[in-house]
Structure formats: C-alpha cells, structure tokens
Coordinates of C-alpha atoms in Angstrom, one line a residue:
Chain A
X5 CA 0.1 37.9 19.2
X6 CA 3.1 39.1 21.2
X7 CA 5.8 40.6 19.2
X8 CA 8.7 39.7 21.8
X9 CA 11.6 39.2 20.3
X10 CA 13.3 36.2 21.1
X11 CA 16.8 34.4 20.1
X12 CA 18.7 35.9 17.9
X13 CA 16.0 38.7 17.1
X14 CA 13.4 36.1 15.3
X15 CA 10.2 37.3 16.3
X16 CA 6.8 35.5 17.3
X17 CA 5.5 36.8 13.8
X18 CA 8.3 35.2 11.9
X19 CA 8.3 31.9 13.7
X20 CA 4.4 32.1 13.1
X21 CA 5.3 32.7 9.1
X22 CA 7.4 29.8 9.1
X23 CA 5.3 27.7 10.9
X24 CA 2.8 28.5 8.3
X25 CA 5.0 27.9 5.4
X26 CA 6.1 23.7 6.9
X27 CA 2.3 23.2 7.3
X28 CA 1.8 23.9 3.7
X29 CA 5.2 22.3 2.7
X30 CA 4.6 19.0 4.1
X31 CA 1.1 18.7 2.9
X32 CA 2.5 19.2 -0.7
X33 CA 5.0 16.8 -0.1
X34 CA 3.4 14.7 1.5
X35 CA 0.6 15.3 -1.5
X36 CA 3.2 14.3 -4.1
X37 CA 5.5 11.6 -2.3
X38 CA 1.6 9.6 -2.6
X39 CA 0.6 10.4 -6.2
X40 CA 4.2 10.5 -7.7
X41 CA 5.7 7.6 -6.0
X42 CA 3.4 5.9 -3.7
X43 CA 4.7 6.4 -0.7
X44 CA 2.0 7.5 2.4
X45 CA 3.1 9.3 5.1
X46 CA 1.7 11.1 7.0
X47 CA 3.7 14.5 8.7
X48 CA 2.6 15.8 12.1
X49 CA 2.2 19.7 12.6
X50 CA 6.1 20.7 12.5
X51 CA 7.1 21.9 15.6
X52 CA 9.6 25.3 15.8
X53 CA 12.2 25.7 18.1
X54 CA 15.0 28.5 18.4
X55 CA 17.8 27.0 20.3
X56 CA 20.3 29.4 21.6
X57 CA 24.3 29.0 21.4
X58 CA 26.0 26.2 23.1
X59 CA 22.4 24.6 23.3
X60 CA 22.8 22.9 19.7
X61 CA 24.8 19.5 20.9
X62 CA 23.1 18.8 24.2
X63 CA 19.4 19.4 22.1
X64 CA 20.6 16.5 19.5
X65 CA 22.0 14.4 22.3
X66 CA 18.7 14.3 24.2
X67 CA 16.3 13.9 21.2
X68 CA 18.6 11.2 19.8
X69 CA 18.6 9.4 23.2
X70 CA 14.7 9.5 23.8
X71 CA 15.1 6.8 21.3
X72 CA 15.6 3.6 21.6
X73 CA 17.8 1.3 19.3
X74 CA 17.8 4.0 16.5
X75 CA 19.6 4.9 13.0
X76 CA 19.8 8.0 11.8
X77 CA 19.9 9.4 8.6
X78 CA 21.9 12.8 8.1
X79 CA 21.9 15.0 4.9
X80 CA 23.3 18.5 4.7
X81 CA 21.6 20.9 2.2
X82 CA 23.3 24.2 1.1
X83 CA 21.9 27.2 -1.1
X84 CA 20.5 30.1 0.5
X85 CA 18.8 28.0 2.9
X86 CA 21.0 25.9 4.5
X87 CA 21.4 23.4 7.3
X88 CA 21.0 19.6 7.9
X89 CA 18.0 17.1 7.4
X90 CA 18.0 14.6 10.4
X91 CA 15.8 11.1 10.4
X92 CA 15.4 9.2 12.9
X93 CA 14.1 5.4 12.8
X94 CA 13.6 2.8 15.2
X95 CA 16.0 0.1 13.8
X96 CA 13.4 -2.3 13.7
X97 CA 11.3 -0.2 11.0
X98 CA 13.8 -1.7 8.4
X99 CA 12.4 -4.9 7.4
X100 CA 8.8 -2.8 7.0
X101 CA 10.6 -0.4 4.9
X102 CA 11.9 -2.9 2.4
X103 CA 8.0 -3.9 1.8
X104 CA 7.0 -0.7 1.2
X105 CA 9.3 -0.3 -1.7
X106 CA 8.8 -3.9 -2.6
X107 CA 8.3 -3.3 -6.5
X108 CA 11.8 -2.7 -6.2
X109 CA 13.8 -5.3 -7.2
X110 CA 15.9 -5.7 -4.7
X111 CA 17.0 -9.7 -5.6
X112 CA 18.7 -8.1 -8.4
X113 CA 21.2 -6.7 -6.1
X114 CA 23.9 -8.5 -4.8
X115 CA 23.6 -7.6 -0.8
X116 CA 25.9 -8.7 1.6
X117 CA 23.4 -9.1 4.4
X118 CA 20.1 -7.9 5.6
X119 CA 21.8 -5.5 7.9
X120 CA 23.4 -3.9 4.9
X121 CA 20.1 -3.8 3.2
X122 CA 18.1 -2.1 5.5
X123 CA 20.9 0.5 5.9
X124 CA 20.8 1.2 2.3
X125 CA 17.0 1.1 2.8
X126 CA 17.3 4.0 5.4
X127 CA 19.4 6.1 3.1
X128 CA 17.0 5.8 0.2
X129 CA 13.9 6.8 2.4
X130 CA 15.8 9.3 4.0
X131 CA 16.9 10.6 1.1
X132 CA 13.9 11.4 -0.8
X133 CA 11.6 12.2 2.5
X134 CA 14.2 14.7 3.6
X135 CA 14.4 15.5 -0.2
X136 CA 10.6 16.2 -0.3
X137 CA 10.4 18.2 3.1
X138 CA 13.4 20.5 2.6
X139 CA 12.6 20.8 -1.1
X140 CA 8.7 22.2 -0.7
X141 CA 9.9 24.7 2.0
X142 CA 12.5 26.4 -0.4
X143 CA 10.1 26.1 -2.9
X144 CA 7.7 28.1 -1.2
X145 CA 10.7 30.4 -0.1
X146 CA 11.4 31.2 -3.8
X147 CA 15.1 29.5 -4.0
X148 CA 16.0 26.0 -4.0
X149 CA 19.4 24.1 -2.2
X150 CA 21.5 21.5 -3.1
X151 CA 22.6 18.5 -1.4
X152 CA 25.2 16.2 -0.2
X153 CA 25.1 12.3 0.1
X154 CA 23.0 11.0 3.2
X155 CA 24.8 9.2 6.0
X156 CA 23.5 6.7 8.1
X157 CA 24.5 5.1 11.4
X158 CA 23.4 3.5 14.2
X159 CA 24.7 2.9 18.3
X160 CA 27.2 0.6 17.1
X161 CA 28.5 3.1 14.4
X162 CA 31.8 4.9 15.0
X163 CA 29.9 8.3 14.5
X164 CA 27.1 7.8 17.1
X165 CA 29.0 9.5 20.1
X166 CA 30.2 11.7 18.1
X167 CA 27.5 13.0 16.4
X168 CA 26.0 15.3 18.4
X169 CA 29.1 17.4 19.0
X170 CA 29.5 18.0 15.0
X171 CA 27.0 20.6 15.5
X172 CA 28.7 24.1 16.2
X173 CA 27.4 25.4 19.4
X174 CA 28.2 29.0 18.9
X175 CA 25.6 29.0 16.5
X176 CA 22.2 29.8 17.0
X177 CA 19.6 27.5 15.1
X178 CA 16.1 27.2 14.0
X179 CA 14.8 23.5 14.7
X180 CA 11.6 22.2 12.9
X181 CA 10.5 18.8 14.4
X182 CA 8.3 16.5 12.7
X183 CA 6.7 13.3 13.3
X184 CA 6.1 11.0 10.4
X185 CA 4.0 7.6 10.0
X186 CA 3.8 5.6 7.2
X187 CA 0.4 4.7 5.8
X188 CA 0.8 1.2 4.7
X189 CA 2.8 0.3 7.9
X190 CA 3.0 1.0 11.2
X191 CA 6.4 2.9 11.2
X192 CA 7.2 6.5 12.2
X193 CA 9.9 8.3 13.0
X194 CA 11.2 11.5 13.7
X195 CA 12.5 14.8 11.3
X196 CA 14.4 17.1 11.9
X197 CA 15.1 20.2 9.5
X198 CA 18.2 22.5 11.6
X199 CA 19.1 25.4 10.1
X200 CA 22.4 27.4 11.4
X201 CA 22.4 30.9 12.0
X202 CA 24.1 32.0 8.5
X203 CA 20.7 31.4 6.7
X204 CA 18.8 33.0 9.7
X205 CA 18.8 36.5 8.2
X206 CA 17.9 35.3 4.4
X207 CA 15.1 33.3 6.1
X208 CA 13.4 36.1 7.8
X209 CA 13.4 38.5 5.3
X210 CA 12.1 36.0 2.5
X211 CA 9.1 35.1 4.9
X212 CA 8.8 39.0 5.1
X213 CA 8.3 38.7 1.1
X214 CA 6.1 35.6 2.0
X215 CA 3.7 37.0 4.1
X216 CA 3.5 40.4 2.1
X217 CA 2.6 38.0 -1.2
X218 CA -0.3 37.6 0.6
X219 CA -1.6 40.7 1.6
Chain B
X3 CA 32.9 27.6 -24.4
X4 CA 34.9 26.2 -21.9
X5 CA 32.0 24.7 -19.9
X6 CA 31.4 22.9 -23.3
X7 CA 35.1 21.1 -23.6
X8 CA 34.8 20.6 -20.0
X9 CA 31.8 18.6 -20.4
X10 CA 33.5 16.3 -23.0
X11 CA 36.6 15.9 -21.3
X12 CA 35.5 15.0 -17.7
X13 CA 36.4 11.5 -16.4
X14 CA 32.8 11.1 -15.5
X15 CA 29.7 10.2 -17.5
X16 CA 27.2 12.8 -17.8
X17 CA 23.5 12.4 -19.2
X18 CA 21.1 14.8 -19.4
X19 CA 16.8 13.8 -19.4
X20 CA 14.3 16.0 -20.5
X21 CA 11.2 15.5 -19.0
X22 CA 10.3 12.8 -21.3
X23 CA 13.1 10.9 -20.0
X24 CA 14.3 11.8 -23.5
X25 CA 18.4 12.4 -23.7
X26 CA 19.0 16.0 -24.1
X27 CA 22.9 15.7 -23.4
X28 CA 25.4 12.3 -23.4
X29 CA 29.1 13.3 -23.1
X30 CA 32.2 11.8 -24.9
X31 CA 32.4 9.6 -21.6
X32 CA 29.3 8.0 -22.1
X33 CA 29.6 7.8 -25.8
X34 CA 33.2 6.4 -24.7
X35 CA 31.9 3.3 -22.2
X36 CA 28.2 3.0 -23.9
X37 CA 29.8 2.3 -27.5
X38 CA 26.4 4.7 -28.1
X39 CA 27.8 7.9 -29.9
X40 CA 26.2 11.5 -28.9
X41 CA 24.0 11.6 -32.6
X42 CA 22.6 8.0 -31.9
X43 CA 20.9 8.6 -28.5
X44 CA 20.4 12.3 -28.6
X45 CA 16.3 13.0 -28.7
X46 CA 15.7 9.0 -28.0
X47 CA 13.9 8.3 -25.2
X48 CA 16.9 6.7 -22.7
X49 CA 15.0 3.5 -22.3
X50 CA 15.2 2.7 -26.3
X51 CA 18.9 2.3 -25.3
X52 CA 18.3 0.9 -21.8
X53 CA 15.0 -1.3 -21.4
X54 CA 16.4 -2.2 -18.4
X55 CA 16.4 0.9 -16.6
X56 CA 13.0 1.1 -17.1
X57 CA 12.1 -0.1 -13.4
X58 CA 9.8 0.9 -11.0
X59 CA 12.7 2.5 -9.0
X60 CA 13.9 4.9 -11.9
X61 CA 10.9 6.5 -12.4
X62 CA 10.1 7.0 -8.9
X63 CA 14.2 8.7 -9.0
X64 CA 13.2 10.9 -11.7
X65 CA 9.9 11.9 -10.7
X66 CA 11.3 12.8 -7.0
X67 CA 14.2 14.6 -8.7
X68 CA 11.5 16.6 -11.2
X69 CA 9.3 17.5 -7.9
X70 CA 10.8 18.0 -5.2
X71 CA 14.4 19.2 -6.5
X72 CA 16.0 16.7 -4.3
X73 CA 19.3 14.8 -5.3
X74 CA 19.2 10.8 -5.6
X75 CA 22.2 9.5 -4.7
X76 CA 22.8 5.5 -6.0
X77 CA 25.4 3.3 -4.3
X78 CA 27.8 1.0 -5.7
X79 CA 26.7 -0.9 -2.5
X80 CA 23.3 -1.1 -3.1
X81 CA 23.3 -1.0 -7.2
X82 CA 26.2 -2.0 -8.6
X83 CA 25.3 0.0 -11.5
X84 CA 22.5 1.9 -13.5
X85 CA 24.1 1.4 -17.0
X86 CA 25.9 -1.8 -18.2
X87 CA 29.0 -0.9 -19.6
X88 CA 32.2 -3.2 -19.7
X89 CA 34.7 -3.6 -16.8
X90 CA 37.6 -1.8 -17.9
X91 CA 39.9 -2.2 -15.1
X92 CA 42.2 -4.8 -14.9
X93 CA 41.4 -5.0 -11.2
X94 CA 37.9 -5.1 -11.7
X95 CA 37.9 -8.4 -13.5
X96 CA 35.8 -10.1 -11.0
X97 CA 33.0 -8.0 -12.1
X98 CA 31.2 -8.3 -15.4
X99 CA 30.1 -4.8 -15.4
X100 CA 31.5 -1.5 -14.4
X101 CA 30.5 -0.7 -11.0
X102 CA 29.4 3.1 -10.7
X103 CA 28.4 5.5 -8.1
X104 CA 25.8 7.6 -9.7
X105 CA 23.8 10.8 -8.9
X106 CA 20.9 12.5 -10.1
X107 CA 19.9 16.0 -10.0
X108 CA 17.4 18.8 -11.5
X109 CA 18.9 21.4 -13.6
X110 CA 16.8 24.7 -13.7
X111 CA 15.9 27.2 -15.6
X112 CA 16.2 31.0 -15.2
X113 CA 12.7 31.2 -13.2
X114 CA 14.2 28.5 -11.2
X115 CA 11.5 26.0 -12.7
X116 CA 13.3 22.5 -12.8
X117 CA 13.7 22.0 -16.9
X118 CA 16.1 18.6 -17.2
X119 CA 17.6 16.3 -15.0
X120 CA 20.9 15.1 -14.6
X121 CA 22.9 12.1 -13.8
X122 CA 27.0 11.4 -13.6
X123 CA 28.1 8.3 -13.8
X124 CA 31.7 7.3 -11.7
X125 CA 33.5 4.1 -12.2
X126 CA 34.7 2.5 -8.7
X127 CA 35.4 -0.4 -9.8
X128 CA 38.9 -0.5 -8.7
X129 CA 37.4 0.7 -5.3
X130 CA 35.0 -1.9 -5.1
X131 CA 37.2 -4.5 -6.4
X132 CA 39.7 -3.3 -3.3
X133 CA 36.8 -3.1 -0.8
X134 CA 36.3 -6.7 -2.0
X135 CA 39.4 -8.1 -1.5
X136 CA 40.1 -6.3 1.8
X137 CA 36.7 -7.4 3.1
X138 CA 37.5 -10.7 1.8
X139 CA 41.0 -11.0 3.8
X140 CA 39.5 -10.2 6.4
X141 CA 36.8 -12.4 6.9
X142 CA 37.7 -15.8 5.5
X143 CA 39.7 -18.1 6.5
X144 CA 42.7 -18.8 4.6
X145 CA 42.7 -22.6 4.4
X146 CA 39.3 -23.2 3.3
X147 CA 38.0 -20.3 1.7
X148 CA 34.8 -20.4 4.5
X149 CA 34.3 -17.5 7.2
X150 CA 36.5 -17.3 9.8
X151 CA 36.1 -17.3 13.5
X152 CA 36.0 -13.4 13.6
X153 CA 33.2 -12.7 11.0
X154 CA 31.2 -15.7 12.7
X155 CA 31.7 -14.1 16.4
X156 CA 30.6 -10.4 14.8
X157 CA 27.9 -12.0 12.7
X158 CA 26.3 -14.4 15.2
X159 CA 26.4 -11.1 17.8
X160 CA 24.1 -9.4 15.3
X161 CA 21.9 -12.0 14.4
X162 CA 21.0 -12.6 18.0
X163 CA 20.2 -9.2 18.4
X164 CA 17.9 -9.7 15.1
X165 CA 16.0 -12.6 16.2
X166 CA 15.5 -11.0 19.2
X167 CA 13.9 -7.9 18.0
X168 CA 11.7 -10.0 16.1
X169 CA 11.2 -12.7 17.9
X170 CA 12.7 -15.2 15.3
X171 CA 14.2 -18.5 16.0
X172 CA 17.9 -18.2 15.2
X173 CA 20.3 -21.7 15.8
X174 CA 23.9 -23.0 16.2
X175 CA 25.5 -26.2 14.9
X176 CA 29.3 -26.6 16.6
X177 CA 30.9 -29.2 14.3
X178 CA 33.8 -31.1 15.2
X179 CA 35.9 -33.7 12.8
X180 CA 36.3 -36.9 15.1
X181 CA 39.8 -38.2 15.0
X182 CA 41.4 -35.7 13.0
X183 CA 44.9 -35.7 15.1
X184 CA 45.0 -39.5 13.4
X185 CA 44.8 -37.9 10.4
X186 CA 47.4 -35.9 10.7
X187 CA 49.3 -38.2 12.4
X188 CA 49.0 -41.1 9.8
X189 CA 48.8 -38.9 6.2
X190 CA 50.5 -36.3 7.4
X191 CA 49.9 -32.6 7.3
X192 CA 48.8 -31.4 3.9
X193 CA 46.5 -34.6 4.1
X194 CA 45.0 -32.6 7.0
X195 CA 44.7 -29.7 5.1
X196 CA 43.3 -31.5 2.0
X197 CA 40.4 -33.1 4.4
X198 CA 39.8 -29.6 5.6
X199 CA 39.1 -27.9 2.8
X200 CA 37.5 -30.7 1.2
X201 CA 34.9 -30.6 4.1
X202 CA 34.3 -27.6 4.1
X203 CA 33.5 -27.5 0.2
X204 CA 31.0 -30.5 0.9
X205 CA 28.9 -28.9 3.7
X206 CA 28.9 -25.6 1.7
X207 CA 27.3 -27.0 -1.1
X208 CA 24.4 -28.9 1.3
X209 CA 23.7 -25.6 3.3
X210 CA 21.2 -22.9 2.8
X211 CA 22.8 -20.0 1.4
X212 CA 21.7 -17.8 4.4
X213 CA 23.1 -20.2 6.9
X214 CA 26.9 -18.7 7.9
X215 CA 29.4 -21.4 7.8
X216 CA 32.7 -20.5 9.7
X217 CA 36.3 -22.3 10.3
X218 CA 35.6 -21.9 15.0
X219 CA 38.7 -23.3 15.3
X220 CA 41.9 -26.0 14.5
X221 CA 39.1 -29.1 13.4
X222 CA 36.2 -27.2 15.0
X223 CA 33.4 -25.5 12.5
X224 CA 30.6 -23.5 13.5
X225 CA 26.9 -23.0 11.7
X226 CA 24.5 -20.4 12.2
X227 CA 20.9 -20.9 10.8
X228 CA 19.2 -17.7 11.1
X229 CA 14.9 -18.4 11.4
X230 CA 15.4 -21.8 12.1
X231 CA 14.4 -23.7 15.5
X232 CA 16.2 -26.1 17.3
X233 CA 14.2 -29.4 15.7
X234 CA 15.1 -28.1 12.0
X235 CA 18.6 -27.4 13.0
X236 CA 19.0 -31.2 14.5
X237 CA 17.9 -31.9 10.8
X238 CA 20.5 -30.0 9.1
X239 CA 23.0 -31.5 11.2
X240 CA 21.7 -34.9 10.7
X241 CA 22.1 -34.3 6.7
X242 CA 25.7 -33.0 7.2
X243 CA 26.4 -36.2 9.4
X244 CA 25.1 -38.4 6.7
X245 CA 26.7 -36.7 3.5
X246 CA 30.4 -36.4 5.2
X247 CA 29.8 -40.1 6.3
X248 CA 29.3 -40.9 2.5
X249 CA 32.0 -39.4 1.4
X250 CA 35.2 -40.7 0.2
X251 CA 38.7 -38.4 1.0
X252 CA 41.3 -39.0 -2.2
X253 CA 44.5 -37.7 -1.4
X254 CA 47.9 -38.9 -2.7
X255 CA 46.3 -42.2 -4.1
X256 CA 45.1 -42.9 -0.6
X257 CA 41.1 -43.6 0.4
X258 CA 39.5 -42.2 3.7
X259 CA 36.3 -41.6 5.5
X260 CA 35.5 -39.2 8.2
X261 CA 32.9 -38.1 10.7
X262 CA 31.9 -35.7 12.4
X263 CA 30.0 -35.1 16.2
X264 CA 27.9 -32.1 16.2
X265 CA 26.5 -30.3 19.0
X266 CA 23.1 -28.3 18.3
X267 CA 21.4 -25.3 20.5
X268 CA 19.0 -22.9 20.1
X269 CA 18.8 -19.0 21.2
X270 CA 16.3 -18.5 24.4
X271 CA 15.4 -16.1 26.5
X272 CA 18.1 -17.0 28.8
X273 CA 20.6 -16.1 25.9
X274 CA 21.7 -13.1 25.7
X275 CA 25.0 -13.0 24.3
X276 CA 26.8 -15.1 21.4
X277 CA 29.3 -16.5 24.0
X278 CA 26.4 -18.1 25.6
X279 CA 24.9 -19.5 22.8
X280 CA 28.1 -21.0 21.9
X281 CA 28.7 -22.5 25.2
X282 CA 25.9 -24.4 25.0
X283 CA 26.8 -25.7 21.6
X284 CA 30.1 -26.4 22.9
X285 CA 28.4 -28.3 25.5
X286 CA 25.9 -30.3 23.3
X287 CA 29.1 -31.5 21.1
X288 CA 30.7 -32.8 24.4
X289 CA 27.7 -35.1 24.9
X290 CA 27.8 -36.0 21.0
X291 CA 31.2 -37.3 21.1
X292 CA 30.9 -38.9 24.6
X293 CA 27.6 -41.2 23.0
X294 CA 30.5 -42.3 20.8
X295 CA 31.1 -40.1 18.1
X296 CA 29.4 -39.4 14.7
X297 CA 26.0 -37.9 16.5
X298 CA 23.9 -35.3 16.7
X299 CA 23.4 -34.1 20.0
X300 CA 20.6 -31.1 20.5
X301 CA 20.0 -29.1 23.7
X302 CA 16.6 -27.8 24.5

C-alpha cells in the first residue's frame, strides 16, 4: 500500500480505513433495514472519492445528469460528522416503492394526486435508507449526528438547476458512492454520503482510533 | 430546573417512549390537546391510549429511530396527523382533527446508547388550512366550483408524461353545451350561470373520482380519464350525453333541457404534448356538432 498523500493530506491508509468501516456499515444496515422493517436492499461496495476545491458543483452536476428523469432526495446530518445524504431515483421507481411499503395504509391519507404520493414516498425511503447508512458509519465511528428534514425534487422543481451550486466549492470533500437495489423490486438507485472539509480532521483521527481498536 | 418548566411551557407537544413504546414523558401540551393528564398515561404503553397508532408504519418509525439513530420526519402532507386531537383553530374548521407536523428522534444515554425516543407534535392547522385555501383559489374555477383551465393544462401535461412512462392509456373528453348563447339570450345571464354550475354538479357526480373535470373555457369543459382507452372514454361520454339529456334545468320557475356535443381522443405515440391532445379533441367535437349536435364523436 502506498502511503501518498493525497487531497487535503487524507492518506491511502485512511481512505482504506474508511472504506473498511462503509463495508461494514452497510451490511449492518442493510442487516437491520431487513429484519427490523422489511425492507431488502441490497448496497454495492461504497465507492471513495476525495474531490478537491472548486470540483464539488461540477462532480454533483455530472452524477446528477448521468440520470435520466430523476428525483432526488437531500438530507443534511450534523454532529461531529457532518455533511449531506444524497438519493437519487429514477422517477419511475415511485409507483414500485409505494408496493413495497404497501402494509401502509396509505387510503387513509387524504393525497392530492399520485405525483404527490410518490414524492412523499421518496422522502420516507430516503429518509430512513440515508437514516440507516449515515447512522451505522457514526456508529462504528463512536459519535452519532443529527438531522434535518429531507428534501425532494425533481427536473421540473425550482431547486434542480440550482442544486448543484449549493455545494461550497472552496471546500474539499470526501464522497462515498453507493449503488442500491431493492430486493422485492427491480429498483435501484444511487447514494451519496458528502462530507465537507470541517469534519475531515475528526474523521481521520477517529479512524486512527478505529483501526488501533483492532490491533 | 429550567429545562423542566421549559418542557411544560413549550407551544409544542412532546412525548417521550421507552423502548416498550411505554410513555416515559407527556408534557402540559399534550395533556392540554389529548384531554389525557401526565399521571394517566405515564408508564402506559402509548397504544392503550392510541389503538390507532398501532400501525404497521409506527413501528417500523420507532424501530428505525431505536436502530439506526435516524430522525423520522411526518408530514402534514402525507399524515395529516399521528394523534387525534380537536381542531382548535378557528381557521382550521374544515378539518376535524388538528393537523400536525411531527418528528421523532432517539434520545441517548451517557455511553451514547439510544435509551428513549422522542416525538413533538406542531399544530399547522392554520397553515394547512391557508395552503388549502390558496391552492384552492388557484385552481378552481369560480363559477362552478370544478378545476379550472390552468390546473387542467398543468395536470393533463403531467399525466401524459405518466402514461407515457408506463405505457398506460390516458384520454380526453372536450365537452361543449350546444346552444348555450340562446340561453343566455332567452333567460338571461344568471340563467346561464345557474345551467353552468348545475352541469357541472351533474357530471361530477357520474365521473370517476380520478377522472379531472375542468371549466376549458366560456361553455367549453374538458375531461381527463387517466388509464382509460379511447373505447371506454366514448362510453363515459355517452353516459354524460344521456344523463344531461335527462335532466331538467329549474331556474326562476322556468323548465329547460340541454345537450351537449363531445369530442373524444386518445394519447398516441404521435402525442407528445397536451396541446396536441387537445387539438384533436377540439377536432373530434367539431365533427360532433357538425353530425347535428348532442353526439359523441371519438377519434382513433
């Protein structure tokens, strides 16, 4: 393993602890999300990216626009870990989404229109997967965040342009990229977990204390 | 101390579970809108109080909230409520319960080990019963109390864009009241308005609920029946023809009958956008009053 040091002096090894600590993260939440509240998804090996300043907007822009007829679901977590939980959906995965959660009684809400519905759907799903993902890696980092209401919007929302540019891009930030698939249907998606560069220095010395908890 | 009379005093509900979904904590606000008084509920499991929160969806809240640490946020939107308390507000008299904006969250111990949950409960009634009203204003048309042409345009845009991701039928009936200058003409004006809102009662009470019903125009209506293909919207159109044949107009002692021409098309391939599919209704209704009036006229 090289120990180059790369953007903003987060080494191979760290990036290698933290890659260590999402693959066990996800496959407790992933682990629970089934047996507590049967949901089945399945997360794909995170991938780690340190993007550099100014690169932050442009990054979002492209991954957002790879996509096709999309909503996104945005929730900002705070604590000593802190940063933004990004889903993103094809806009068709709605109606599948409202099955999955079926037992829900949904008829006994009054709902404008389906379009409403699967918005709400997106928020609740995004919610508790971004919930589950986030959650498990502070766990595992010995701290825990809070969080504020998720937002979601599509193309036609008024935030869409603007989206990518709320990202500060004189900050450097640690991007973890995950695919996830639903088990009972065929719908995945995209996560995102961005962290900004204030939580950069608590992050690598608490993998430090990571890695020496198991030596 | 002071956390303590903060707790009471707080324009905000705020419960506390154990992880026996028993209530640990239930402030004066609670005991305030619940009519349940702190001694009664504290150390009852919440769902003695509230069978119906006993859903599939709570527990899967709670449990998420006791595992992963994650905040649950419920929308007025999408819930209306979690408890059923009393409208208070005088604004909010069109709703039978208070409508809240709840959150739940995990509460920790010293070893950062989640120990209880949390939930507040806001009132936004008097938001929602704004949101109402505004969306209300602007969507319906005045006269009749039906859509008007603006939500029809913005709705029909996303529907075709539904049944086209799906591939779902999706069809348009363009209604038009035949003669209705004489009307005006004869009876005068608020006879005119009397037969338009009458009408437009009638054919909302035949119509599926999910079908959109809009004012297009002066004597002009428009119909959108999502999942439906163009045979079962001639149908629909045939039962409107028939029922507003039927019916008989009372204003001002007087006795009339209308009809109506309707002109019926379906989304294709070819249709892209909601102006086209509304030309071609436009179109069909042309033929339907130049076979004479009170038709159906569909095109393929």
């Amino acid at each position: 393993m090289t120990k180059e040091k790369i953007n903003n002096n987060f080494s191979d090894l760290e990036k290698d602890i933290l890659q260590e600590i999402m693959n066990i993260a996800f496959g407790k939440a992933s682990a629970d999300l089934a047996e507590l509240i049967d949901i089945y998804v399945l997360l794909s090996v995170p991938d780690i990216k340190i993007i550099g300043m100014g690169s932050l907007p442009d990054y979002i822009k492209n991954t957002i626009s790879a996509y096709k007829e999309v909503s996104i679901v945005d929730q900002k977590f705070w604590g000593d870990f802190n940063g933004s939980g990004i889903l993103l959906f094809q806009n068709s995965a709605g109606r599948d989404l409202i099955t999955i959660l079926e037992d829900r009684s949904y008829k006994n809400f009054e709902i404008n229109s389906l379009v409403t519905l699967e918005k709400e759907i997106f928020l609740e799903i995004g919610n508790i997967l971004i919930g589950a993902c986030v959650g498990k890696i502070a766990e595992l980092l010995n701290t825990f965040v809070t969080y504020s209401p998720p937002l979601v919007f599509d193309e036609n929302s008024d935030g869409y342009g603007s989206f990518p540019q709320s990202f500060d891009p004189f900050q450097t930030a640690i991007i973890m990229k995950t695919i996830f698939k639903f088990k009972q249907k065929n719908i995945d998606g995209l996560l995102l977990i961005i962290t900004n560069q204030e939580s950069i220095g608590w992050l690598q010395k608490n993998l430090h204390r990571f890695l020496d908890s198991y030596q | 101390m002071i956390f303590a009379q903060i707790f009471e005093m707080i324009n905000t509900g705020i419960v506390i579970l154990d992880k026996d979904l028993k209530v640990y904590k239930w402030n004066k606000w609670m005991e305030i809108h619940s009519k349940i008084s702190a001694d009664q509920i504290v150390g009852a499991s919440l769902f003695t109080f509230f069978p119906d929160l006993n859903t599939a969806w709570f527990l899967r809240s709670f449990k998420s909230v006791f595992s992963f640490g994650n905040f649950l946020f419920f929308s007025q939107k999408l819930h209306r409520y979690c408890f059923p308390f009393k409208a208070v507000n005088i604004l909010g008299l069109n709703f039978e319960y208070m409508q809240q904006s709840c959150t739940m969250g995990p509460l920790r111990d010293k070893n950062n080990q989640i120990e209880y949950i949390f939930i507040t409960v806001q009132d936004v009634t008097e938001i929602a019963a704004y949101e109402q009203k505004l969306i209300e204003m602007n969507v319906k048309d005045g006269l009749t109390g039906i859509y008007n042409r603006r939500y029809l345009e913005v709705r029909l845009k996303d529907e075709i864009k539904r049944a086209k991701r799906y591939s779902r039928p999706l069809s348009l009936i363009m209604i038009d009241i035949d003669f209705f200058k004489k009307i005006n003409d004869i009876y005068g004006h608020q006879c005119g308005d009397y037969v338009l809102k009458t009408f437009s009662t009638l054919i909302s009470s035949v119509m599926r609920k999910i079908d959109i019903f809009a004012r297009y125009g002066g004597e002009e209506f428009c119909c959108v029946l999502p999942e439906t293909c163009l045979l079962s919207a001639t149908k629909v159109a045939e039962k409107f023809r028939k029922r507003v044949e039927k019916e008989i107009f009372n204003f001002d002692g007087k006795q009339m009958k209308i009809t109506i021409s309707q002109g019926v098309s379906e989304r294709t391939e070819k249709i892209t956008s909601a102006d086209d599919l509304l030309k071609k209704a436009d179109h069909a209704l042309y033929e339907a009053k130049r076979l004479g009036r009170n038709k159906v006229f569909a095109i393929e």
